[in-house]
Amino acid sequence: MRSDAAIYAPPVQRQRRRRGRQPKKGRRLPTPRQLAARRKKGWRKIQVRMRGKVVWRLVLPIICLWYHVSKERPVKLLIVRDPEGQEKDDFLFCTDPQVSDEQIVERFAGRWPIEEAIRDGKQLGGFEQVQGWCPRTVQRQAPMALIVQTLVKAWYLLHGAQATAAHPRGAEKWEWMPPKEHPSYLDMLATLRRVLWTHRIKCNSTLAGRVLSLLEPLRFTLCAAA
């Protein structure tokens, strides 16, 4: 929800004896940004899973009408705040007021892996580099790129993490790379390439030791760039 959205309280039903139709919306409420700044009571601390970690968040649920978008249908506005103050407040909404606060926050956070998968499919899987003009060719390219990505991730979880060639970028072996906690899809793809190349390509035993020491960093770089 926009931080400056126009929201209203639920309508109060008039008595039957009064003339005129029943109101469709109640009084105008402050904007979500103003509510987050003014409200001191009603906040609740919850524990949710976001980006692969279990974190604490402060939430403020408000049942209201977002009349411009959902008309007379009540929605649940959920203001999410980082207790440590490192992240900006999020203003989420759900068309089902019965959904728990934890589910709303985790569902919103779950959008990020989907966006990462689409980005990796475009940059590394040929998602948007269709080599054809036929409608069926275009329609097959996108799902095929995502299927290959799924297979690579499944292989890495089952076998790649224990492979001898599994050295994610940022590991101690590659001192020039920044450290990281979890491997990216590029790391998984590069690991699969290194495993395949190790079994297919045999190094010449007559090469000097100094040249042999350069082969592994060269293979590492080529696998990530291929």
Coordinates of C-alpha atoms in Angstrom, one line a residue:
M1 CA 0.0 0.0 0.0
R2 CA 1.1 3.5 -0.7
S3 CA 2.4 5.4 2.3
D4 CA 0.1 8.3 1.5
A5 CA -3.0 6.2 0.6
A6 CA -6.4 7.6 1.5
I7 CA -7.9 5.1 3.9
Y8 CA -11.2 5.3 5.9
A9 CA -12.7 3.7 8.9
P10 CA -15.5 1.1 8.4
P11 CA -18.9 2.8 8.0
V12 CA -21.2 3.2 11.0
Q13 CA -24.7 2.1 10.1
R14 CA -27.4 4.7 10.5
Q15 CA -30.7 4.1 12.4
R16 CA -33.5 3.0 10.1
R17 CA -35.7 6.0 11.0
R18 CA -33.2 8.5 9.5
R19 CA -33.5 9.4 5.8
G20 CA -30.9 8.8 3.2
R21 CA -28.9 5.7 2.2
Q22 CA -26.4 4.0 4.4
P23 CA -22.9 5.4 4.3
K24 CA -20.3 3.5 2.2
K25 CA -17.3 4.6 4.3
G26 CA -16.5 6.0 7.7
R27 CA -14.4 9.0 8.7
R28 CA -11.1 9.7 6.9
L29 CA -8.1 8.2 8.7
P30 CA -4.5 9.5 8.7
T31 CA -2.3 8.2 6.0
P32 CA -0.3 5.0 6.7
R33 CA 2.8 7.0 7.1
Q34 CA 1.1 9.3 9.7
L35 CA -0.3 6.3 11.5
A36 CA 3.1 4.8 11.8
A37 CA 4.5 8.0 13.3
R38 CA 1.6 8.8 15.7
R39 CA 0.4 5.5 17.0
K40 CA 2.2 4.5 20.2
K41 CA -0.2 1.7 21.3
G42 CA -1.4 -1.4 19.5
W43 CA 2.1 -2.5 18.3
R44 CA 2.9 -6.2 18.6
K45 CA 6.2 -8.0 18.3
I46 CA 6.2 -11.1 16.1
Q47 CA 8.8 -13.6 14.9
V48 CA 8.9 -14.3 11.2
R49 CA 11.1 -15.9 8.5
M50 CA 12.5 -13.4 6.0
R51 CA 15.2 -13.9 3.4
G52 CA 16.1 -17.2 5.0
K53 CA 16.5 -15.9 8.5
V54 CA 14.2 -15.7 11.5
V55 CA 13.8 -12.1 12.6
W56 CA 11.7 -10.0 14.9
R57 CA 9.3 -7.3 13.6
L58 CA 6.9 -4.9 15.2
V59 CA 3.5 -4.9 13.5
L60 CA 0.4 -2.6 13.8
P61 CA -2.7 -4.1 12.3
I62 CA -5.6 -1.8 11.3
I63 CA -8.9 -2.8 9.6
C64 CA -9.9 -0.1 7.2
L65 CA -11.3 0.7 3.8
W66 CA -9.0 1.5 0.9
Y67 CA -11.9 2.9 -1.0
H68 CA -10.0 3.9 -4.2
V69 CA -8.9 0.3 -4.7
S70 CA -11.2 -2.1 -2.9
K71 CA -14.3 0.1 -2.5
E72 CA -16.5 -1.1 0.3
R73 CA -14.5 -4.3 1.0
P74 CA -12.6 -4.1 4.3
V75 CA -8.8 -4.7 4.1
K76 CA -6.2 -5.2 6.7
L77 CA -3.5 -2.6 6.8
L78 CA -0.3 -4.0 8.4
I79 CA 2.5 -1.6 9.3
V80 CA 5.7 -3.5 9.7
R81 CA 8.7 -2.0 11.5
D82 CA 12.2 -3.1 12.1
P83 CA 12.9 -2.9 15.9
E84 CA 16.5 -2.1 15.2
G85 CA 15.6 0.8 12.9
Q86 CA 17.8 -0.4 10.0
E87 CA 15.0 -0.8 7.5
K88 CA 12.2 1.5 6.5
D89 CA 8.6 0.8 7.5
D90 CA 6.6 -1.4 5.2
F91 CA 2.9 -0.8 4.6
L92 CA 1.3 -4.0 3.6
F93 CA -2.4 -4.9 3.1
C94 CA -4.5 -8.0 2.8
T95 CA -8.0 -8.4 1.4
D96 CA -8.7 -11.1 3.9
P97 CA -8.7 -9.5 7.4
Q98 CA -8.7 -13.0 9.0
V99 CA -5.1 -13.8 7.8
S100 CA -2.6 -13.6 10.6
D101 CA 0.1 -10.9 10.8
E102 CA 2.9 -13.5 10.5
Q103 CA 1.4 -14.9 7.3
I104 CA 1.1 -11.5 5.6
V105 CA 4.7 -10.6 6.4
E106 CA 6.1 -13.9 5.3
R107 CA 4.1 -13.9 2.1
F108 CA 5.4 -10.5 1.2
A109 CA 9.0 -11.5 1.9
G110 CA 8.4 -14.6 -0.2
R111 CA 8.2 -12.5 -3.3
W112 CA 11.9 -11.8 -3.3
P113 CA 13.1 -15.3 -4.2
I114 CA 10.6 -15.3 -7.1
E115 CA 12.1 -12.1 -8.4
E116 CA 15.6 -13.5 -8.0
A117 CA 14.6 -16.6 -9.9
I118 CA 13.3 -14.5 -12.8
R119 CA 16.4 -12.4 -12.8
D120 CA 18.7 -15.4 -12.8
G121 CA 16.6 -16.9 -15.6
K122 CA 17.1 -13.8 -17.7
Q123 CA 20.8 -13.2 -17.0
L124 CA 22.1 -16.8 -16.8
G125 CA 19.4 -19.1 -18.4
G126 CA 18.6 -17.4 -21.7
F127 CA 15.1 -16.5 -20.5
E128 CA 14.9 -13.4 -22.8
Q129 CA 17.4 -14.5 -25.5
V130 CA 15.1 -16.6 -27.7
Q131 CA 16.8 -17.7 -30.9
G132 CA 13.6 -18.0 -32.9
W133 CA 10.5 -16.1 -34.1
C134 CA 7.8 -18.8 -33.9
P135 CA 5.3 -18.4 -31.1
R136 CA 5.9 -21.9 -29.8
T137 CA 9.6 -21.3 -29.6
V138 CA 9.1 -18.2 -27.5
Q139 CA 6.6 -19.9 -25.3
R140 CA 9.0 -22.8 -24.7
Q141 CA 12.0 -20.7 -23.9
A142 CA 10.8 -19.2 -20.6
P143 CA 9.6 -22.3 -18.9
M144 CA 12.7 -24.2 -20.1
A145 CA 15.0 -21.7 -18.6
L146 CA 13.2 -22.0 -15.2
I147 CA 13.2 -25.8 -15.4
V148 CA 16.9 -25.9 -16.0
Q149 CA 17.4 -23.5 -13.0
T150 CA 15.3 -25.9 -10.9
L151 CA 17.4 -28.9 -11.9
V152 CA 20.7 -27.1 -11.2
K153 CA 19.5 -26.1 -7.7
A154 CA 18.2 -29.6 -7.0
W155 CA 21.5 -31.1 -8.1
Y156 CA 23.4 -28.7 -5.9
L157 CA 21.3 -29.5 -2.8
L158 CA 21.7 -33.3 -3.3
H159 CA 25.3 -33.5 -4.6
G160 CA 26.9 -30.2 -5.4
A161 CA 27.5 -29.0 -1.8
Q162 CA 29.6 -32.1 -1.2
A163 CA 31.4 -32.0 -4.5
T164 CA 35.2 -31.6 -4.5
A165 CA 34.8 -28.7 -6.9
A166 CA 32.3 -26.9 -4.7
H167 CA 34.1 -23.7 -3.7
P168 CA 31.5 -20.9 -3.7
R169 CA 32.7 -17.5 -4.5
G170 CA 33.8 -15.9 -1.3
A171 CA 35.3 -19.0 0.1
E172 CA 38.7 -18.9 1.7
K173 CA 40.2 -20.4 -1.4
W174 CA 39.3 -17.4 -3.4
E175 CA 40.6 -14.5 -1.4
W176 CA 39.8 -11.9 -4.0
M177 CA 36.0 -12.6 -3.8
P178 CA 33.8 -11.0 -1.1
P179 CA 32.6 -13.4 1.6
K180 CA 29.0 -14.6 1.6
E181 CA 26.8 -16.8 3.8
H182 CA 24.9 -18.7 1.1
P183 CA 25.8 -19.6 -2.5
S184 CA 24.0 -17.8 -5.3
Y185 CA 22.5 -19.5 -8.3
L186 CA 25.7 -18.5 -10.2
D187 CA 27.8 -20.3 -7.6
M188 CA 25.6 -23.4 -8.1
L189 CA 25.9 -23.2 -11.9
A190 CA 29.6 -22.7 -11.8
T191 CA 30.0 -25.6 -9.4
L192 CA 28.2 -27.9 -11.8
R193 CA 30.3 -26.7 -14.7
R194 CA 33.5 -27.4 -12.7
V195 CA 32.4 -30.9 -11.8
L196 CA 31.6 -31.6 -15.5
W197 CA 34.8 -30.1 -16.7
T198 CA 36.9 -32.0 -14.1
H199 CA 35.6 -35.3 -15.4
R200 CA 35.9 -34.4 -19.1
I201 CA 39.1 -32.5 -19.3
K202 CA 42.4 -34.1 -18.2
C203 CA 45.3 -31.8 -17.4
N204 CA 48.6 -32.4 -19.1
S205 CA 50.9 -34.0 -16.5
T206 CA 53.9 -32.5 -18.3
L207 CA 52.9 -28.9 -17.5
A208 CA 55.1 -27.1 -15.0
G209 CA 53.9 -26.7 -11.5
R210 CA 53.5 -23.0 -11.8
V211 CA 51.2 -23.4 -14.8
L212 CA 49.2 -26.1 -13.0
S213 CA 48.7 -23.7 -10.1
L214 CA 47.0 -21.2 -12.5
L215 CA 44.6 -23.8 -14.0
E216 CA 42.2 -24.0 -11.1
P217 CA 41.7 -20.2 -10.8
L218 CA 41.3 -20.0 -14.6
R219 CA 38.7 -22.8 -14.5
F220 CA 36.9 -21.1 -11.6
T221 CA 36.7 -17.8 -13.6
L222 CA 35.6 -19.5 -16.8
C223 CA 32.9 -21.5 -15.1
A224 CA 31.4 -18.4 -13.6
A225 CA 31.6 -16.4 -16.9
A226 CA 30.5 -19.1 -19.3

